[in-house]
């Protein structure tokens, strides 16, 4: 049984430099005085307050802190009040803008003109005043000025004075706000490349232009010798290291050693020491550590303000030192020796495109994200040939160690169903169950001749998952692909037979994408894999494809394949002008190309 006392919940904290973005709400109104404006002031502000409460009650930042909402001091009837609102939003650190109105307003005088701030308009569906007319007129103005804006309009007519928010309106407000917060949160933060290109993998050729122009981030780079240097000079918290190593010995049981000529017990113990130090150092490199300043290492204490990162590992590191699998696994997990806390996003092999993908999913959900090889398509025919069993086709998602322990799927929701939770909902019993379902196998010395450890578990089946990835194409730029589906339970015998044909020391997720049988990328599991753009994928709990599509449109990243129901696809209204009703995929590409990357 894992030590429950060590798995306390840590309070949410913003561990990065800079303030968290807020959501601003702009109540716009008919500017005509003498009875028109006055009759609408109270209801217009009531709509703004209702939208603010909806957001505050349903959303959190990925760090677990509450989302703050800022409402304009007055209703906005013209350009002067629009300027006053803009000044307040600037002072308050507003990163996302939602305009609400029940009536006609002066469109180009009241609209939000900030080019980098995600924006939406909720035009109240009522008959007393033409809120829909303002919505259409102002969305047209946004399109004409090249400022993409999301439109929100309820399906059913409401009575003037009814400030309740219909379910269809609430869904769009929350989807927009969630994606907008993700965009605003990553802006100005860093991706930390710990090392360079791993084994010629294109994703680890870190494209700084992509991060700067599309995500608003910067790229920081350190050589892997920084790990060696910090270990040589003891530039890490010595007390925390002793605490961490003791916790590891208690809570991280070793599994089977599959090597024909295993490393000695003394070598394995040294590997645990090195692996634990690497985890501390990687974390400190990403977000800093005030304890280092107290120890006299003021420069090292600063960190790189990294909201995501990646570790090269192979081969320049792993030919001579224990691998980074424990480091990556425990950092990506929602708990460690300090208790339950926000997971880090650390990509294997410094695949920065998968790291950027993981970051999007984490910001949208608050859950950790899994990094996997999209390794093998097992057809029913092939499974039967190898095992004699009848099984549906599956994709074998597997990775060389660093899958977060949350993806054992051992956490339980309120109904007792297995799942993967946002870190702030994780109970000590959940974390303990994930630890108990995980073994740590000595690394495959053919891959990692200097030793190390790999997580070994199998994800529980019947958990909804989304696999997704950003790819870069010369002349086109970034494109996103999405496949919703679920994890699969195979019998122990079938799992063992298939798993042992590859690398049984690594964690396995059997994944079945949702397919429709029609021609195209989602005809069956095989066509999904055949259309996948790289050897890696990011995996999130839940069906988050619609949220990813909304966020991608904000970032001007087109989506080249997805299996999200059409009615859930939500993009800026101007996408319709590019032919989305007749050619939704092509219109997305045309719109993203026309407007270009968000940050130039």
XYZ file of C-alpha atoms in Angstrom:
600
model
C 0.000 0.000 0.000
C 1.391 3.408 -0.984
C 2.044 5.930 1.749
C -1.179 7.988 1.850
C 0.290 10.489 4.301
C 2.817 11.601 1.682
C 0.074 12.214 -0.882
C -1.457 15.324 0.624
C -3.123 17.895 -1.602
C -1.027 20.981 -2.298
C -2.918 24.266 -2.698
C -3.082 25.688 -6.226
C -0.357 28.184 -7.070
C 0.820 30.020 -10.173
C 4.370 28.664 -10.412
C 5.279 30.749 -13.480
C 6.245 34.415 -13.741
C 3.483 36.825 -14.686
C -0.156 37.086 -13.700
C -2.855 34.719 -14.862
C -5.105 36.101 -17.602
C -8.608 37.219 -16.708
C -11.801 37.146 -18.741
C -13.298 40.527 -19.549
C -16.989 41.062 -20.181
C -18.202 43.997 -22.224
C -21.916 44.893 -21.824
C -22.785 46.888 -24.951
C -25.924 48.956 -25.257
C -27.919 51.215 -27.558
C -26.288 54.607 -27.034
C -29.429 56.705 -27.562
C -30.303 58.601 -24.387
C -33.721 59.863 -23.457
C -35.376 56.563 -22.664
C -33.853 53.907 -24.923
C -30.521 53.368 -23.177
C -31.973 53.954 -19.723
C -34.572 51.212 -20.210
C -31.849 48.663 -21.033
C -29.056 49.464 -18.545
C -30.126 47.080 -15.798
C -30.833 44.085 -18.004
C -27.685 44.529 -20.069
C -25.509 44.531 -16.953
C -27.486 41.564 -15.591
C -26.562 39.554 -18.690
C -22.894 40.442 -18.180
C -23.032 39.371 -14.544
C -24.794 36.113 -15.431
C -22.124 35.289 -18.004
C -19.427 36.068 -15.443
C -20.984 33.758 -12.868
C -21.295 30.974 -15.436
C -17.586 31.220 -16.197
C -16.472 31.432 -12.563
C -18.582 28.451 -11.540
C -17.403 26.174 -14.346
C -13.800 27.016 -15.239
C -10.420 26.944 -13.513
C -6.950 27.719 -14.700
C -4.838 24.619 -15.372
C -2.879 25.460 -12.201
C -6.111 25.030 -10.239
C -6.682 28.670 -9.322
C -10.064 30.301 -9.851
C -10.716 32.255 -13.034
C -11.251 35.948 -12.424
C -13.818 37.925 -14.391
C -13.622 41.667 -15.035
C -16.767 43.540 -16.123
C -16.649 47.004 -17.672
C -17.552 49.741 -15.209
C -20.413 50.955 -17.401
C -22.396 49.696 -20.329
C -20.677 50.550 -23.606
C -22.776 52.760 -25.825
C -20.070 54.337 -27.937
C -16.367 54.700 -28.593
C -15.571 56.683 -25.425
C -16.930 53.944 -23.171
C -15.266 51.316 -25.357
C -11.943 53.077 -24.737
C -12.610 53.216 -20.998
C -13.307 49.486 -21.016
C -10.140 48.781 -23.026
C -8.071 50.760 -20.512
C -9.569 48.815 -17.614
C -8.923 45.497 -19.348
C -5.301 46.531 -19.912
C -4.848 47.441 -16.228
C -6.526 44.259 -15.023
C -4.646 41.845 -17.300
C -7.666 40.693 -19.303
C -6.696 38.102 -21.912
C -10.131 37.093 -23.252
C -13.051 39.313 -24.244
C -16.774 38.469 -24.252
C -19.278 41.105 -25.391
C -22.915 40.670 -24.323
C -25.974 42.615 -25.403
C -29.782 42.279 -25.552
C -30.249 45.065 -28.089
C -29.031 47.004 -31.057
C -25.752 48.904 -30.440
C -23.426 50.932 -32.632
C -21.285 48.145 -34.029
C -17.939 49.601 -35.074
C -18.087 52.115 -32.187
C -18.516 49.507 -29.473
C -16.555 46.507 -30.771
C -13.333 45.170 -29.215
C -10.442 46.143 -31.510
C -7.557 44.355 -29.743
C -6.061 42.141 -32.498
C -4.431 39.564 -30.201
C -7.252 39.078 -27.693
C -9.744 36.252 -28.420
C -13.198 37.743 -28.679
C -16.819 36.643 -28.839
C -20.224 38.340 -28.886
C -23.363 36.959 -27.255
C -26.337 38.543 -28.973
C -29.466 37.870 -26.907
C -32.245 36.146 -28.869
C -35.222 38.314 -28.008
C -38.016 40.039 -29.921
C -38.266 43.295 -27.950
C -34.893 44.579 -29.107
C -32.756 43.463 -32.090
C -29.803 41.822 -30.284
C -29.408 39.481 -33.228
C -29.100 42.454 -35.564
C -26.240 43.898 -33.513
C -24.577 40.483 -33.416
C -24.742 40.082 -37.201
C -23.704 43.675 -37.915
C -20.734 43.590 -35.560
C -19.539 40.146 -36.661
C -19.599 41.606 -40.163
C -17.485 44.500 -38.949
C -14.992 42.137 -37.347
C -14.739 40.197 -40.602
C -14.286 43.374 -42.646
C -11.524 44.579 -40.321
C -9.737 41.204 -40.185
C -10.482 40.594 -36.485
C -12.016 37.085 -36.232
C -14.767 36.945 -33.619
C -16.982 34.123 -32.331
C -20.738 34.535 -32.513
C -23.106 33.257 -29.800
C -26.837 33.231 -30.444
C -29.402 31.079 -28.633
C -31.679 28.829 -30.645
C -34.843 29.787 -28.715
C -36.378 33.223 -28.153
C -36.195 34.587 -24.591
C -38.236 37.313 -22.958
C -36.616 40.666 -22.306
C -35.548 40.616 -18.671
C -34.802 36.878 -18.613
C -31.116 36.774 -17.675
C -30.931 32.977 -17.534
C -28.425 31.434 -19.926
C -29.800 28.646 -22.161
C -27.770 25.443 -22.373
C -26.713 25.999 -25.991
C -25.496 29.513 -25.185
C -23.696 28.326 -22.056
C -21.913 25.611 -24.033
C -20.531 28.139 -26.505
C -19.574 30.681 -23.845
C -17.635 28.060 -21.907
C -15.989 26.532 -24.987
C -14.886 29.977 -26.134
C -13.704 31.036 -22.674
C -11.810 27.803 -22.059
C -9.942 28.048 -25.355
C -9.323 31.764 -24.930
C -7.806 31.229 -21.485
C -5.525 28.522 -22.869
C -4.303 30.906 -25.571
C -3.771 33.786 -23.158
C -2.058 31.600 -20.546
C 0.688 30.305 -22.860
C 1.437 33.750 -24.260
C 4.847 34.983 -23.120
C 5.828 31.666 -21.523
C 8.655 29.375 -22.633
C 9.211 25.970 -24.132
C 12.443 24.638 -22.622
C 14.471 22.360 -24.880
C 16.707 20.278 -22.622
C 19.097 19.032 -25.274
C 18.773 19.049 -29.034
C 17.575 16.700 -31.770
C 16.959 13.107 -30.712
C 17.851 10.431 -33.271
C 16.881 12.623 -36.209
C 13.246 12.992 -35.053
C 11.817 15.985 -36.924
C 9.614 17.063 -34.037
C 12.699 17.652 -31.911
C 14.064 20.112 -34.471
C 12.581 22.912 -32.382
C 11.052 25.526 -34.695
C 11.299 28.798 -32.809
C 9.275 30.620 -35.457
C 6.315 28.334 -34.858
C 6.327 28.914 -31.104
C 6.747 32.664 -31.496
C 4.299 33.321 -34.346
C 1.531 30.837 -33.541
C 1.668 30.342 -29.766
C 3.139 33.643 -28.611
C 5.840 31.738 -26.719
C 9.604 31.842 -26.668
C 12.021 28.914 -26.889
C 14.726 28.464 -24.276
C 17.513 25.903 -24.752
C 20.017 24.268 -22.441
C 22.513 21.527 -23.170
C 22.073 18.226 -21.327
C 25.475 18.844 -19.737
C 23.531 21.179 -17.420
C 22.266 18.034 -15.681
C 25.798 16.671 -15.295
C 27.082 19.986 -14.015
C 24.332 20.456 -11.442
C 24.774 16.908 -10.178
C 28.564 17.364 -9.891
C 28.164 20.621 -7.953
C 25.121 19.536 -5.905
C 23.043 22.361 -7.357
C 19.733 20.954 -6.152
C 17.915 20.915 -2.836
C 19.785 18.316 -0.775
C 17.021 17.919 1.797
C 14.362 17.443 -0.874
C 16.589 14.919 -2.644
C 16.792 12.753 0.482
C 13.016 13.029 0.947
C 12.404 12.157 -2.716
C 14.757 9.163 -2.714
C 13.144 7.735 0.420
C 9.699 8.182 -1.130
C 10.816 6.473 -4.337
C 12.165 3.466 -2.429
C 8.833 3.120 -0.613
C 6.405 3.825 -3.453
C 8.095 2.775 -6.713
C 8.397 -1.030 -6.757
C 10.699 -2.614 -9.293
C 9.262 -4.934 -11.929
C 10.781 -7.697 -13.976
C 14.236 -7.155 -15.455
C 13.995 -8.379 -19.050
C 17.700 -7.974 -19.829
C 19.764 -11.098 -20.514
C 22.710 -9.556 -18.641
C 21.172 -7.264 -16.010
C 22.957 -4.444 -14.278
C 24.127 -5.190 -10.747
C 22.156 -4.200 -7.663
C 24.741 -1.522 -6.931
C 24.367 -0.093 -10.453
C 20.582 -0.096 -10.182
C 20.713 1.728 -6.863
C 22.961 4.347 -8.441
C 20.442 4.648 -11.288
C 17.707 5.479 -8.773
C 19.892 8.170 -7.246
C 20.693 9.717 -10.621
C 17.116 9.467 -11.892
C 15.766 11.216 -8.805
C 18.322 14.007 -9.092
C 17.420 14.447 -12.761
C 13.759 14.952 -11.861
C 14.642 17.676 -9.359
C 16.984 19.396 -11.807
C 14.561 19.325 -14.753
C 11.823 20.861 -12.608
C 14.193 23.568 -11.358
C 15.297 24.312 -14.918
C 11.678 24.779 -15.974
C 10.214 26.863 -13.151
C 13.086 27.719 -10.818
C 13.500 26.998 -7.104
C 13.959 29.604 -4.354
C 15.899 27.065 -2.286
C 18.767 27.288 -4.778
C 19.076 31.016 -4.117
C 19.273 30.292 -0.395
C 22.093 27.846 -1.201
C 23.977 30.562 -3.114
C 22.954 29.537 -6.651
C 20.991 32.647 -7.552
C 21.214 32.276 -11.336
C 20.139 28.621 -11.258
C 17.236 29.539 -8.951
C 15.539 31.601 -11.655
C 14.526 28.821 -14.044
C 13.305 29.453 -17.594
C 9.606 30.241 -16.963
C 8.794 27.125 -18.985
C 5.162 26.104 -19.268
C 6.312 23.044 -21.244
C 9.586 21.398 -22.145
C 11.290 18.356 -23.595
C 14.316 16.179 -22.843
C 16.434 14.880 -25.724
C 17.860 11.829 -23.962
C 18.680 9.517 -26.817
C 21.369 9.005 -27.669
C 23.940 11.504 -26.522
C 22.694 11.232 -22.936
C 21.409 7.682 -22.682
C 24.533 6.031 -24.122
C 26.434 7.294 -21.077
C 23.883 8.041 -18.331
C 20.640 6.568 -16.970
C 17.683 7.504 -19.186
C 15.205 10.279 -18.476
C 12.150 8.043 -18.179
C 11.639 8.365 -14.428
C 12.202 12.118 -14.637
C 9.624 12.542 -17.412
C 7.095 10.157 -15.890
C 7.093 11.648 -12.396
C 7.076 15.251 -13.614
C 4.117 14.585 -15.927
C 2.286 12.779 -13.095
C -0.104 14.759 -10.860
C 1.775 13.853 -7.662
C 5.227 13.110 -6.297
C 7.075 13.090 -2.936
C 5.668 16.546 -2.176
C 2.084 15.356 -2.631
C -0.625 16.046 -5.201
C 0.259 19.001 -7.427
C -0.087 20.420 -10.941
C 1.619 18.155 -13.487
C 4.405 19.372 -15.744
C 4.322 18.954 -19.516
C 7.620 17.278 -20.517
C 7.998 15.714 -23.958
C 10.076 12.621 -24.639
C 12.957 12.946 -27.099
C 12.413 16.717 -27.031
C 9.584 16.309 -29.553
C 8.530 19.915 -29.207
C 5.491 19.507 -31.468
C 4.121 16.783 -29.216
C 5.098 18.914 -26.223
C 3.157 21.868 -27.661
C 0.212 19.537 -28.284
C 0.318 18.244 -24.701
C 0.337 21.843 -23.508
C -2.892 22.639 -25.386
C -4.670 19.645 -23.862
C -3.442 20.412 -20.370
C -4.525 24.051 -20.534
C -7.983 23.023 -21.750
C -8.591 20.294 -19.176
C -6.331 20.682 -16.136
C -5.455 17.014 -16.540
C -2.051 15.607 -17.337
C -1.429 14.488 -20.908
C 0.206 11.304 -22.123
C 3.034 11.175 -24.651
C 2.999 7.989 -26.725
C 4.398 6.353 -29.777
C 1.575 5.589 -32.192
C 3.315 2.290 -32.591
C 1.220 -0.549 -33.997
C -2.123 -1.186 -35.686
C -3.448 -4.597 -34.682
C -6.180 -5.772 -37.040
C -8.675 -8.397 -35.902
C -7.076 -10.798 -38.370
C -3.583 -10.216 -36.991
C -4.709 -10.552 -33.379
C -6.441 -13.828 -34.182
C -3.400 -15.130 -36.050
C -1.106 -14.421 -33.090
C -3.410 -15.295 -30.190
C -6.377 -17.244 -31.565
C -8.673 -14.685 -29.909
C -11.406 -12.600 -31.525
C -10.852 -8.894 -30.831
C -11.741 -5.639 -32.542
C -8.882 -3.670 -34.145
C -6.816 -1.492 -31.789
C -3.873 0.883 -31.884
C -1.022 0.083 -29.526
C 0.017 3.351 -27.869
C 3.293 2.722 -26.084
C 6.261 4.799 -25.031
C 9.776 4.358 -23.718
C 8.847 5.048 -20.117
C 7.536 8.502 -19.390
C 3.776 8.086 -19.436
C 2.269 9.793 -16.362
C 1.061 7.390 -13.692
C -2.413 8.972 -13.895
C -2.838 7.042 -17.160
C -3.060 3.760 -15.308
C -6.693 4.919 -15.181
C -6.988 3.839 -11.547
C -8.673 7.015 -10.290
C -12.422 6.800 -9.713
C -15.108 9.404 -10.302
C -18.170 10.026 -8.119
C -19.943 7.086 -9.777
C -17.088 4.677 -9.159
C -16.010 4.672 -12.820
C -12.320 4.547 -13.659
C -11.013 7.773 -15.130
C -8.187 10.328 -15.172
C -8.861 13.415 -13.094
C -7.907 17.048 -13.112
C -5.148 17.233 -10.531
C -7.178 19.317 -8.077
C -9.823 16.562 -7.943
C -7.312 13.801 -7.251
C -7.694 12.112 -3.852
C -4.793 10.478 -1.997
C -6.498 7.128 -2.572
C -6.498 7.784 -6.332
C -2.790 8.575 -6.339
C -2.055 5.502 -4.227
C -3.993 3.283 -6.630
C -1.991 4.683 -9.573
C 1.269 3.960 -7.742
C 0.203 0.426 -6.915
C -0.716 -0.275 -10.548
C 2.741 0.790 -11.744
C 5.992 -1.107 -11.759
C 9.381 0.299 -12.618
C 11.331 -1.964 -14.918
C 15.053 -1.774 -15.484
C 15.585 -0.139 -18.870
C 16.159 -2.189 -21.978
C 19.947 -2.076 -22.222
C 19.771 -2.414 -25.998
C 18.050 0.966 -26.122
C 19.580 2.447 -22.972
C 23.017 0.905 -22.339
C 23.702 3.114 -19.313
C 20.615 1.957 -17.423
C 17.654 3.757 -15.927
C 14.014 2.905 -15.292
C 10.797 2.703 -17.280
C 7.200 2.894 -16.089
C 5.242 -0.275 -16.788
C 1.456 -0.317 -16.612
C -1.588 -0.950 -18.796
C -4.302 1.703 -18.992
C -7.734 0.515 -17.906
C -10.264 0.207 -20.691
C -13.491 2.088 -21.399
C -12.034 5.508 -20.646
C -12.868 8.167 -23.273
C -9.656 9.524 -24.792
C -8.595 11.976 -27.481
C -5.372 11.493 -29.436
C -4.076 14.578 -31.206
C -0.925 16.209 -32.589
C 0.411 19.330 -34.274
C 2.532 18.718 -37.383
C 4.595 21.205 -39.388
C 4.514 21.230 -43.195
C 6.865 23.406 -45.245
C 4.916 26.005 -47.165
C 1.766 25.330 -45.136
C 2.792 25.744 -41.512
C 1.276 23.930 -38.528
C -1.718 21.610 -38.875
C -3.580 19.762 -36.129
C -5.059 16.266 -36.262
C -7.544 14.813 -33.766
C -8.914 11.323 -33.133
C -11.487 10.719 -30.396
C -11.997 7.203 -29.090
C -11.588 5.135 -25.940
C -9.134 2.847 -24.194
C -9.712 -0.894 -24.546
C -9.475 -3.825 -22.142
C -7.825 -6.845 -23.727
C -7.745 -10.145 -21.886
C -4.574 -10.724 -19.882
C -3.504 -13.476 -22.284
C -4.013 -11.387 -25.419
C -2.354 -8.353 -23.861
C 0.667 -10.379 -22.828
C 1.032 -11.991 -26.246
C 0.909 -8.660 -28.074
C 2.850 -6.634 -25.522
C 5.766 -9.037 -25.323
C 6.284 -8.808 -29.079
C 7.554 -5.244 -28.565
C 8.972 -3.624 -25.395
C 7.193 -5.073 -22.343
C 9.006 -2.688 -19.982
C 7.007 0.254 -21.340
C 3.465 1.437 -20.498
C 0.663 0.377 -22.836
C -2.636 1.962 -23.787
C -4.865 0.002 -26.168
C -6.790 2.659 -28.101
C -9.802 2.341 -30.401
C -10.540 5.520 -32.384
C -14.191 6.232 -33.159
C -14.694 5.300 -36.806
C -17.650 5.591 -39.175
C -16.882 3.005 -41.878
C -16.934 5.628 -44.645
C -14.029 6.437 -46.922
C -11.523 8.820 -45.395
C -9.261 9.064 -42.378
C -11.837 7.482 -40.039
C -12.964 4.529 -42.087
C -11.359 2.217 -39.507
C -8.500 2.110 -37.021
C -6.037 1.310 -39.812
C -6.887 4.434 -41.799
C -6.494 6.577 -38.677
C -2.955 5.291 -38.234
C -2.263 5.566 -41.968
C -3.247 9.255 -41.858
C -1.330 10.054 -38.659
C 1.335 12.664 -39.276
C 4.220 11.508 -37.084
C 5.468 8.722 -34.841
C 4.128 10.392 -31.687
C 0.775 11.540 -30.368
C -0.521 13.401 -27.332
C -3.413 11.768 -25.468
C -5.959 13.419 -23.183
C -8.749 12.006 -21.106
C -12.205 12.863 -22.421
C -13.458 13.809 -25.852
C -11.878 17.243 -26.135
C -11.765 17.462 -29.931
C -14.303 20.288 -30.100
C -12.317 22.366 -27.610
C -9.112 21.707 -29.546
C -10.781 22.809 -32.794
C -11.941 26.074 -31.209
C -8.478 26.761 -29.772
C -6.786 25.885 -33.068
C -8.962 28.391 -34.920
C -7.937 31.103 -32.453
C -4.279 30.239 -33.117
C -4.907 30.057 -36.903
C -3.870 26.401 -37.012
C -6.054 24.400 -39.458
C -7.292 20.899 -38.627
C -6.614 18.314 -41.326
C -8.483 15.358 -39.763
C -10.936 14.913 -36.901
C -13.964 12.828 -35.958
C -15.790 15.477 -33.929
C -19.536 15.724 -34.691
C -20.215 18.624 -37.055
C -22.626 20.337 -34.665
C -19.859 20.631 -32.037
C -17.388 22.406 -34.323
C -17.155 26.028 -33.168
C -14.968 28.570 -34.950
C -15.062 32.346 -35.541
C -18.093 33.448 -37.531
C -15.968 34.687 -40.429
C -14.981 31.071 -41.201
C -18.460 30.808 -42.770
C -17.426 33.305 -45.419
C -14.756 30.874 -46.584
C -17.347 28.222 -47.444
C -17.614 26.245 -44.209
C -21.172 25.185 -45.025
C -20.039 23.387 -48.182
C -16.387 22.595 -47.477
C -15.643 22.746 -43.737
C -12.093 21.399 -43.956
C -11.064 23.559 -46.913
C -12.638 26.664 -45.400
C -10.600 26.178 -42.241
C -7.369 26.050 -44.258
C -8.354 29.080 -46.317
C -9.320 31.145 -43.288
C -6.127 30.292 -41.377
C -4.030 31.126 -44.429
C -5.833 34.427 -44.976
C -5.538 35.689 -41.411
C -2.097 34.208 -40.813
C -0.424 33.364 -37.501
C -1.885 35.261 -34.562
C 1.400 36.872 -33.535
C 2.715 37.691 -37.007
